[in-house]
PDB file of C-alpha atoms and ligand atoms in Angstrom:
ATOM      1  CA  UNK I   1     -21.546  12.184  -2.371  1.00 62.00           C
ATOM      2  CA  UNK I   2     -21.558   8.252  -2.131  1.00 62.00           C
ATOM      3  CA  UNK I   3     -19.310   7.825   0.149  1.00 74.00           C
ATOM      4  CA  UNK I   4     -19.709   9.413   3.748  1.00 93.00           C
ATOM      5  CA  UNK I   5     -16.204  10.959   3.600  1.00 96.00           C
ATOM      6  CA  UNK I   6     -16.417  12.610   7.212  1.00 96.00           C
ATOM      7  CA  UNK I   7     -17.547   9.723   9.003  1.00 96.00           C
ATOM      8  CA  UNK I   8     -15.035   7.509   7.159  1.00 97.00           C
ATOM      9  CA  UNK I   9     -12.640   9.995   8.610  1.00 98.00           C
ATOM     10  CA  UNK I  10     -13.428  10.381  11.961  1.00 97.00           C
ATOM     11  CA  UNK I  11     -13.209   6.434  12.061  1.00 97.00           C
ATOM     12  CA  UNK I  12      -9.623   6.464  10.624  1.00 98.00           C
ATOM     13  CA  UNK I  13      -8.315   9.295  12.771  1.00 98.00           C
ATOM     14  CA  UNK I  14      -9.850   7.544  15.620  1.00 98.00           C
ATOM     15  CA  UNK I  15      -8.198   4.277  14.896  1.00 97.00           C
ATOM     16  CA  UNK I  16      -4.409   6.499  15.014  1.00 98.00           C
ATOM     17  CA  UNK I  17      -1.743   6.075  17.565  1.00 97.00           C
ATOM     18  CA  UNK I  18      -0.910   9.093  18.737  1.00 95.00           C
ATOM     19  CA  UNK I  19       1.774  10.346  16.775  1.00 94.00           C
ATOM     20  CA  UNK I  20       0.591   8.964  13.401  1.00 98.00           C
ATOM     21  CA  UNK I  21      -0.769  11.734  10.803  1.00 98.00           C
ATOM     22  CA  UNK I  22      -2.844  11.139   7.945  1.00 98.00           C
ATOM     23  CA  UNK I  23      -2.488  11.398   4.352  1.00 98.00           C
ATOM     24  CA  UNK I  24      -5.411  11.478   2.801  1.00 98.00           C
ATOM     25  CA  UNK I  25      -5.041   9.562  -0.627  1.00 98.00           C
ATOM     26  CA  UNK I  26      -7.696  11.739  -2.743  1.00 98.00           C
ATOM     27  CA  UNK I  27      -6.428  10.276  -6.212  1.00 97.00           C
ATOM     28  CA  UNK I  28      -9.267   9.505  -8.844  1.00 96.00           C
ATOM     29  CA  UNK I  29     -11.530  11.366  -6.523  1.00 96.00           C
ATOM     30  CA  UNK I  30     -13.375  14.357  -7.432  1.00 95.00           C
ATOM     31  CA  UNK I  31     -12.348  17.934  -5.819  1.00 96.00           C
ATOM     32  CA  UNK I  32     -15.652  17.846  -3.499  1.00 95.00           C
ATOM     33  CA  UNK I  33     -14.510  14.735  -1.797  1.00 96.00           C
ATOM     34  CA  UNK I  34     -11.169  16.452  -0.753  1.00 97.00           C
ATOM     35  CA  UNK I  35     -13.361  19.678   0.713  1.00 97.00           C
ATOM     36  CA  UNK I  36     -15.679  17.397   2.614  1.00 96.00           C
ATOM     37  CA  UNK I  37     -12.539  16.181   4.730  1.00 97.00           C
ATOM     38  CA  UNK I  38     -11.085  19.520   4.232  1.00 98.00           C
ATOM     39  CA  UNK I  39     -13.754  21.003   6.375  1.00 97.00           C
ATOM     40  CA  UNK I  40     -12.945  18.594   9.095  1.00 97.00           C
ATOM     41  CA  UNK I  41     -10.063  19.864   9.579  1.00 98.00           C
ATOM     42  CA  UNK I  42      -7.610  17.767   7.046  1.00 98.00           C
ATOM     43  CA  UNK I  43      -5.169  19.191   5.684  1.00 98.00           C
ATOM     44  CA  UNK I  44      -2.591  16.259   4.090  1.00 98.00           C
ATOM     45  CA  UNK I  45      -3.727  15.140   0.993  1.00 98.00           C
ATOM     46  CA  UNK I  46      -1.541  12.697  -1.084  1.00 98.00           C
ATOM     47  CA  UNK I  47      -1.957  12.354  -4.946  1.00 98.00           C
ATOM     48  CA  UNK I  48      -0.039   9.873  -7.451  1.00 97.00           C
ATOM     49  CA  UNK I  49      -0.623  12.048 -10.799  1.00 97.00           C
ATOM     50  CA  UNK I  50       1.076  15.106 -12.045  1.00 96.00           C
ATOM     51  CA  UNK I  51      -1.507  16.867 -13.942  1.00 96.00           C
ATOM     52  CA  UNK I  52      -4.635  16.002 -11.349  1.00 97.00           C
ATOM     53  CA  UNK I  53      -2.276  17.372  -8.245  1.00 97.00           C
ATOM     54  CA  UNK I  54      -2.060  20.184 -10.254  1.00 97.00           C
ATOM     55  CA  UNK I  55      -5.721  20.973 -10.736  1.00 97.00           C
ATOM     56  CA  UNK I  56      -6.570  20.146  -7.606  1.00 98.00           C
ATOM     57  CA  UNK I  57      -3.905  22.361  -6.380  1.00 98.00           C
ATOM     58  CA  UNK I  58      -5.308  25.168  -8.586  1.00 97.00           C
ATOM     59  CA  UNK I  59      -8.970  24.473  -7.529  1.00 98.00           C
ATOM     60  CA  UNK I  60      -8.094  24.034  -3.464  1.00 98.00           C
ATOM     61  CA  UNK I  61      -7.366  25.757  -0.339  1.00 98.00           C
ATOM     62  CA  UNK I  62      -3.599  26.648  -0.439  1.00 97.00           C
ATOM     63  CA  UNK I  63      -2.862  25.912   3.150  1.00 98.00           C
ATOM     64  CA  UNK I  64      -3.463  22.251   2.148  1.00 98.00           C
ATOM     65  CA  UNK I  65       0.218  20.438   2.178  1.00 98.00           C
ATOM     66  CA  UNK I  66       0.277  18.336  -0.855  1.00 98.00           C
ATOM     67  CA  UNK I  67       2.218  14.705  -0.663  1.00 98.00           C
ATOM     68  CA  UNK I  68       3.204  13.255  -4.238  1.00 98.00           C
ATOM     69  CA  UNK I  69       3.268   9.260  -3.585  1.00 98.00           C
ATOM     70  CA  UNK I  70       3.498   8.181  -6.964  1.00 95.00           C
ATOM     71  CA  UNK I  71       5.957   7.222  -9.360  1.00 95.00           C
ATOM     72  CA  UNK I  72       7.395  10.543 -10.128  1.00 96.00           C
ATOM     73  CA  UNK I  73       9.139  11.140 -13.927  1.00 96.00           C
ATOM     74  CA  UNK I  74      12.404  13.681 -14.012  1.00 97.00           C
ATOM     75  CA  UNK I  75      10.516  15.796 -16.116  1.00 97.00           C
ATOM     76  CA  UNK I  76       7.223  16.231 -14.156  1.00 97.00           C
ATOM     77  CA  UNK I  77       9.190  17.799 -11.254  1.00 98.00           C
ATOM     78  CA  UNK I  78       9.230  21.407 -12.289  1.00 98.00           C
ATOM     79  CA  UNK I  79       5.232  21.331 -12.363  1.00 98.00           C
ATOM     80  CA  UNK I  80       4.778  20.415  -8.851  1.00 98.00           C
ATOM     81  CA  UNK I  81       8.301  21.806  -7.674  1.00 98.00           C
ATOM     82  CA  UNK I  82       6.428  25.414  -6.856  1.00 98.00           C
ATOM     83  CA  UNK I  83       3.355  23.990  -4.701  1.00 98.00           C
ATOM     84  CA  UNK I  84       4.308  20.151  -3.470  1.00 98.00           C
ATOM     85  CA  UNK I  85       5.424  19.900   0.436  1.00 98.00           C
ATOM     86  CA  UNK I  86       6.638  16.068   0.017  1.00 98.00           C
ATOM     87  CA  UNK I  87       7.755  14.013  -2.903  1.00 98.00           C
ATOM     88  CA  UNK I  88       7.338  10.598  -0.727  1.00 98.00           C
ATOM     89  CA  UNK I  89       8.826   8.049  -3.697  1.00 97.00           C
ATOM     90  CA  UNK I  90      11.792   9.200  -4.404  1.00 98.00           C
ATOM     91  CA  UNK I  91      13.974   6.142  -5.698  1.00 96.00           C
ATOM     92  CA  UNK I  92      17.138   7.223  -7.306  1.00 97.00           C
ATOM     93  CA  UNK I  93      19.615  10.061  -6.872  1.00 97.00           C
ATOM     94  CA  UNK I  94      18.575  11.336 -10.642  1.00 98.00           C
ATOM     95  CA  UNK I  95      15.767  12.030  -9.309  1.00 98.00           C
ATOM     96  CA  UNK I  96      16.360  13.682  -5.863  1.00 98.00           C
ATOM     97  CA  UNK I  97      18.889  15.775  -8.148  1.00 98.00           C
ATOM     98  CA  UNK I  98      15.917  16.777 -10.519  1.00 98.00           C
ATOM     99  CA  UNK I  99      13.551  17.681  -7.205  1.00 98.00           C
ATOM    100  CA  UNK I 100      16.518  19.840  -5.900  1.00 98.00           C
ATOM    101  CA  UNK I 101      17.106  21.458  -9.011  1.00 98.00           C
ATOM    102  CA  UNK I 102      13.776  22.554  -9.725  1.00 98.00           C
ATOM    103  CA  UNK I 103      13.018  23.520  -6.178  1.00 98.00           C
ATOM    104  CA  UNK I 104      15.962  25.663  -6.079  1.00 98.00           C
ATOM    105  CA  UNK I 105      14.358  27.793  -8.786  1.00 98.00           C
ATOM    106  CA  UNK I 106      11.364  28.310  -6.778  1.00 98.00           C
ATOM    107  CA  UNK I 107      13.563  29.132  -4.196  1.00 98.00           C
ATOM    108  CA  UNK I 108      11.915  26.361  -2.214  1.00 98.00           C
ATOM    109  CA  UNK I 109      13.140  23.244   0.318  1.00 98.00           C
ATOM    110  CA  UNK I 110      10.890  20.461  -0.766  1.00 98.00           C
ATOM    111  CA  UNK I 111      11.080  17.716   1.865  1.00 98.00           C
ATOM    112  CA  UNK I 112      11.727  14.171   0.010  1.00 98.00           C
ATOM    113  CA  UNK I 113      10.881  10.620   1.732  1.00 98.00           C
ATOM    114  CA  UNK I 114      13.532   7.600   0.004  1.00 98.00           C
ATOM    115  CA  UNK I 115      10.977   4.681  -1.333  1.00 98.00           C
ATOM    116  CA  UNK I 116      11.832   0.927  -0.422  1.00 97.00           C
ATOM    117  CA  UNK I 117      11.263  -1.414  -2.434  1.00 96.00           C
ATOM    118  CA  UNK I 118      10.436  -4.521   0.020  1.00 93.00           C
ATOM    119  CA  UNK I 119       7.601  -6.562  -1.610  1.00 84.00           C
ATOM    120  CA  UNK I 120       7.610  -8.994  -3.590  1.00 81.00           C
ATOM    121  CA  UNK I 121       5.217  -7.683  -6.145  1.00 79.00           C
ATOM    122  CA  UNK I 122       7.846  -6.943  -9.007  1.00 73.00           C
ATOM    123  CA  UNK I 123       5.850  -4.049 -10.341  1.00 71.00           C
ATOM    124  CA  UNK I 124       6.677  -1.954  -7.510  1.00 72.00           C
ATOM    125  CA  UNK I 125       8.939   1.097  -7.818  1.00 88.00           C
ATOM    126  CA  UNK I 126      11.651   1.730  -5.220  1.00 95.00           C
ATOM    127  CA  UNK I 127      15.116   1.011  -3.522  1.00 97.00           C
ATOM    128  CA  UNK I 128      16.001  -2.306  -2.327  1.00 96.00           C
ATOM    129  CA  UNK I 129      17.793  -1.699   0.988  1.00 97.00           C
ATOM    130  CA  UNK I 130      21.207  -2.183  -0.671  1.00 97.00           C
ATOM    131  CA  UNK I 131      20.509   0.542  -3.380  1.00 96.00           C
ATOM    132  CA  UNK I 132      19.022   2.757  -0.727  1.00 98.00           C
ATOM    133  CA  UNK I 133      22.438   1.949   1.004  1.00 98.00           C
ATOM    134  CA  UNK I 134      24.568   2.928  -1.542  1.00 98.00           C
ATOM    135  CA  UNK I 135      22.924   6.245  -2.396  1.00 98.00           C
ATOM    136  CA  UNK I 136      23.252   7.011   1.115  1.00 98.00           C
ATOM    137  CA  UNK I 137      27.049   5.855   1.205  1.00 98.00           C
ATOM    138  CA  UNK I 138      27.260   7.627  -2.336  1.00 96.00           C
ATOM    139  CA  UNK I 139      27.117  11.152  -0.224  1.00 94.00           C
ATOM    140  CA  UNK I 140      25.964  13.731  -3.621  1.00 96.00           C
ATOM    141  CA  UNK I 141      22.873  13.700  -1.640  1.00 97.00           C
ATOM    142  CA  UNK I 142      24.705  15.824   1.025  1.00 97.00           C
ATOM    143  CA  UNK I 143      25.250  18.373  -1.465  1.00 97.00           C
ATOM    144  CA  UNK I 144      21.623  19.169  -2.321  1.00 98.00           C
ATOM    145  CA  UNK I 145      20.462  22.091  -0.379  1.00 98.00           C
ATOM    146  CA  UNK I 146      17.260  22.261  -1.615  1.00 98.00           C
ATOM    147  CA  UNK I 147      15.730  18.907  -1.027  1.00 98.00           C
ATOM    148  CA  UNK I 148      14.838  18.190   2.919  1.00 98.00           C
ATOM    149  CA  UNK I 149      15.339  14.306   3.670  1.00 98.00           C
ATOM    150  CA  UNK I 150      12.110  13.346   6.194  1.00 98.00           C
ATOM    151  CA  UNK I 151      12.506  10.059   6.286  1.00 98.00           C
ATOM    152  CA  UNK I 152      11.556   6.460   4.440  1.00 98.00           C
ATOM    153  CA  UNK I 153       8.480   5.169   2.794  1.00 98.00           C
ATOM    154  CA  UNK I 154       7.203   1.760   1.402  1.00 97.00           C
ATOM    155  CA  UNK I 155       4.424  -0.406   0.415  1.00 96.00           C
ATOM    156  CA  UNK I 156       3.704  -3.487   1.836  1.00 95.00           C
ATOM    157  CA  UNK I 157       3.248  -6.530  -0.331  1.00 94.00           C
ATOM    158  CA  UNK I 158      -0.732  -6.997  -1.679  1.00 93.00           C
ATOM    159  CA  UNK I 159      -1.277  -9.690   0.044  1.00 94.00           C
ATOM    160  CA  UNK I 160      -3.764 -11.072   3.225  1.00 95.00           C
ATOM    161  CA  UNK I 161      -0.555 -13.149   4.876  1.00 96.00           C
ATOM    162  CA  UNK I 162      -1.084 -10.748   7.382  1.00 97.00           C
ATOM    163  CA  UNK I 163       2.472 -11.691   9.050  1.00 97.00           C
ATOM    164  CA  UNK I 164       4.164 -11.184   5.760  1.00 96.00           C
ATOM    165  CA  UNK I 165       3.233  -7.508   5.760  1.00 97.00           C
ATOM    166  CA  UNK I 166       4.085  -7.555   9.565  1.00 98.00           C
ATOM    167  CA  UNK I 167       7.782  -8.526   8.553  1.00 97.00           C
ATOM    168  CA  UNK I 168       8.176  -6.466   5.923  1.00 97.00           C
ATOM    169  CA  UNK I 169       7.012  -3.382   8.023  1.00 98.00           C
ATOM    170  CA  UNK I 170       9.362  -4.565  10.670  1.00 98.00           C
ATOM    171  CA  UNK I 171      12.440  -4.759   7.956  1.00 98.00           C
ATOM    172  CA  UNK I 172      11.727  -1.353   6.655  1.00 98.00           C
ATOM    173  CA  UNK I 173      11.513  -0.005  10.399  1.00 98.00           C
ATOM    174  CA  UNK I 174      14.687  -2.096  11.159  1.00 98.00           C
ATOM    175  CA  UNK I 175      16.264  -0.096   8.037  1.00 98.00           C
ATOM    176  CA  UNK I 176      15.329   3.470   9.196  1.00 98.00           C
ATOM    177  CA  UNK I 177      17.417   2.565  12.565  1.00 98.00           C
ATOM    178  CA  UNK I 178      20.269   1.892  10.686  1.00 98.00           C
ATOM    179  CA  UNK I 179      19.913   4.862   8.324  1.00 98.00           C
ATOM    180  CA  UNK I 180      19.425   7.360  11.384  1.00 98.00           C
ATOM    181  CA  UNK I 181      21.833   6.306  12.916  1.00 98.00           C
ATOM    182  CA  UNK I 182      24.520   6.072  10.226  1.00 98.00           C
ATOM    183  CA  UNK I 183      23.381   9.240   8.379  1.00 98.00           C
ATOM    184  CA  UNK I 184      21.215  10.984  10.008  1.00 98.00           C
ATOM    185  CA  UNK I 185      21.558  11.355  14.150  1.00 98.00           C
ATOM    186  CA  UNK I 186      21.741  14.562  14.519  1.00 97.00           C
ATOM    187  CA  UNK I 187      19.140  15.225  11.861  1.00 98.00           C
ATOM    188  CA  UNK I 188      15.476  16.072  13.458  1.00 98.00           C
ATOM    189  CA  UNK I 189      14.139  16.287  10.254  1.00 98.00           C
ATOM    190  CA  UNK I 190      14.886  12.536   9.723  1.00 98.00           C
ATOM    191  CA  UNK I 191      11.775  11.379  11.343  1.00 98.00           C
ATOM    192  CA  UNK I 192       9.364   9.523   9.285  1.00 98.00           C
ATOM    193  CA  UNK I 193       8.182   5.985   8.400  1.00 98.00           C
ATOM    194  CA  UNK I 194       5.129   6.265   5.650  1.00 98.00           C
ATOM    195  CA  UNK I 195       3.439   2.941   6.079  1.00 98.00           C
ATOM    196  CA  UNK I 196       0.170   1.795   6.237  1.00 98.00           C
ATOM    197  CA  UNK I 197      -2.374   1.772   3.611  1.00 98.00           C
ATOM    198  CA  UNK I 198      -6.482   1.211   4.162  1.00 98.00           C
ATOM    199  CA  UNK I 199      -6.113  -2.229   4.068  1.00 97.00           C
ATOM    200  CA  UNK I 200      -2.788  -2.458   6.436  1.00 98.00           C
ATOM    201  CA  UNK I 201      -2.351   0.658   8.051  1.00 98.00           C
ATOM    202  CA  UNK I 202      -3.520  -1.092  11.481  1.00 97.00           C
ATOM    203  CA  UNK I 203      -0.409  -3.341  10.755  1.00 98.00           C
ATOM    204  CA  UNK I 204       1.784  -0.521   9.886  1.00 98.00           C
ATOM    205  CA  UNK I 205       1.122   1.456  12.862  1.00 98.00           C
ATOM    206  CA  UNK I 206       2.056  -1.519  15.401  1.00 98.00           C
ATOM    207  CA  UNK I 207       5.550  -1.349  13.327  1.00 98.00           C
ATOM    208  CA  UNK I 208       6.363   2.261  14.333  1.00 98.00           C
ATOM    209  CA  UNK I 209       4.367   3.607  11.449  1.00 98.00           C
ATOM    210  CA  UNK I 210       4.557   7.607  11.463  1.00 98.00           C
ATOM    211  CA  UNK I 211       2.130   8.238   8.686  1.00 98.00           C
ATOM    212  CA  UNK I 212      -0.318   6.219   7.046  1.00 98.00           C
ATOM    213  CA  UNK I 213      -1.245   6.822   3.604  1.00 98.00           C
ATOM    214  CA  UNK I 214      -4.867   5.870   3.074  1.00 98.00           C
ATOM    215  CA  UNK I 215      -7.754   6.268   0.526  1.00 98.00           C
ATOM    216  CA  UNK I 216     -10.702   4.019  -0.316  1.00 97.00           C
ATOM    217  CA  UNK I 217     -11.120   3.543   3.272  1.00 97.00           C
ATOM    218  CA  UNK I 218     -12.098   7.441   3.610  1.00 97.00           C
ATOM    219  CA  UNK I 219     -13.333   8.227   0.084  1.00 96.00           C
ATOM    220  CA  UNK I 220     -14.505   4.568  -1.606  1.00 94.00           C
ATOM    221  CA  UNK I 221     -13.125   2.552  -4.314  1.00 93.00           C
ATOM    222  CA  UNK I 222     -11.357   4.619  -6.986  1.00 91.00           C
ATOM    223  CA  UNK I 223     -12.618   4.292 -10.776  1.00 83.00           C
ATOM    224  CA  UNK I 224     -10.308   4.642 -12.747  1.00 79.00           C
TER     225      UNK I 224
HETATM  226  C1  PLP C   1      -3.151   4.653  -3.847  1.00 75.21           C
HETATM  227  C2  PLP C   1      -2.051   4.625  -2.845  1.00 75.21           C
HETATM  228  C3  PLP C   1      -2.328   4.561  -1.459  1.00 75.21           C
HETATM  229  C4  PLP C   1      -3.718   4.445  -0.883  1.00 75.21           C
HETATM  230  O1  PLP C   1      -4.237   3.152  -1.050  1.00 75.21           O
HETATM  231  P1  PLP C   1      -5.625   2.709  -0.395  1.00 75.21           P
HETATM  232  O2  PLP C   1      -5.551   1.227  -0.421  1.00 75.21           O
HETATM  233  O3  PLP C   1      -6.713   3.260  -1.237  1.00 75.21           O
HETATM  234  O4  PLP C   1      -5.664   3.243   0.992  1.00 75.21           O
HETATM  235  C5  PLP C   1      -1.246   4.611  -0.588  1.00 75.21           C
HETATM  236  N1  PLP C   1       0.022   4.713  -1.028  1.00 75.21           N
HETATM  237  C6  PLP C   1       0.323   4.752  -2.346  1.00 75.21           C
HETATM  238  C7  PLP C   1       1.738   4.852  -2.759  1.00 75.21           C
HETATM  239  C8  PLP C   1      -0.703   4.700  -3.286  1.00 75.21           C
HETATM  240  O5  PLP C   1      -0.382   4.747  -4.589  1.00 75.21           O
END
């Protein structure tokens, strides 16, 4: 193994506010690197790639929890629908409709995170905050019994303007207030804020940050 996956772990989880859990980002990385951290006790592992979740679903412990961050297709739901614990991008009702769908034939509740769309890169995938608004106001979400919302995640801009990522984790925090409390007060289950990657999660995490999603900073640079 290159990369000394449990150390780089240890430093990571040391570097958490209490509070903040891990996903461990183990996509382009070979099924050994997920055991190593496996067998220091991690068990969140997030993965942007339908048919590589799936093998190293198939290949893995099954009390792993598996996180799909990625840009997820309508018609790749019904492969992970029967194993995945969180689809964490999901940016359009279509979509949350497909996850509910599919996940009501596995007789499953798939918990579902709504994906801003805050920087400026315009590659990015998600809501802005006035789509994310209306799908909320929209209220077909209410009807879907099969999907569990958790909460809202984003990506910070790719930049090193450090206080440019600070705002932009402050707006999406800023957002979730105003979400809970419109939709979602007397929902528990509402609870998270996914951001913070390697390079930002310190960042992320000082802008009430509930889970960080990070990779190359536990398991090297990915080749792709
Ligand atoms: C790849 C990826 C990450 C992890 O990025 P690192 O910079 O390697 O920590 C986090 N979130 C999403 C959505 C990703 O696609």
């Amino acid at each position: 193994m290159d990369y000394d996956v449990k150390k780089n772990l240890h430093e990571v989880l040391a570097d958490l506010k209490e509070g903040v859990r891990l996903v461990a980002i183990s996509k382009y990385h070979p099924t050994e690197y997920v055991m190593a951290a496996y067998e220091e006790g991690q068990r969140i592992f997030g993965e942007s790639h339908e048919q590589e979740i799936r093998q190293k679903h198939e290949a893995l412990p099954k009390d792993i929890e598996w996180h799909f961050i990625g840009h997820l297709q309508t018609n790749k739901v019904k492969y992970i629908a029967p194993y995945i614990s969180m689809v964490e991008a999901v940016d359009s009702l279509k979509l949350l409709r497909e996850i509910d769908k599919q996940a009501a034939r596995c007789n499953r509740v798939i918990k579902v995170l709504l994906e801003l769309h805050l920087a400026e890169e315009a590659t990015k995938y998600g809501l802005t905050l006035d789509d994310c608004r209306q799908l909320l106001a929209d209220g077909a979400w209410r009807e879907l019994k099969h999907v569990r919302m958790c909460g809202l995640m984003m990506m910070a801009s790719n930049t090193d303007d450090e206080a440019q990522i600070a705002r932009e984790f402050q707006t999406a925090a800023d957002f979730f207030d105003e979400v809970k409390a419109r939709y979602f007060a007397d929902d528990p289950d509402f609870c998270e804020r996914s951001w913070g990657m390697s390079d930002d999660y310190r960042i992320a995490q000082q802008h009430r940050s509930t889970m960080v999603r990070i990779g190359t900073r536990i398991f090297g640079p990915r080749i792709y």
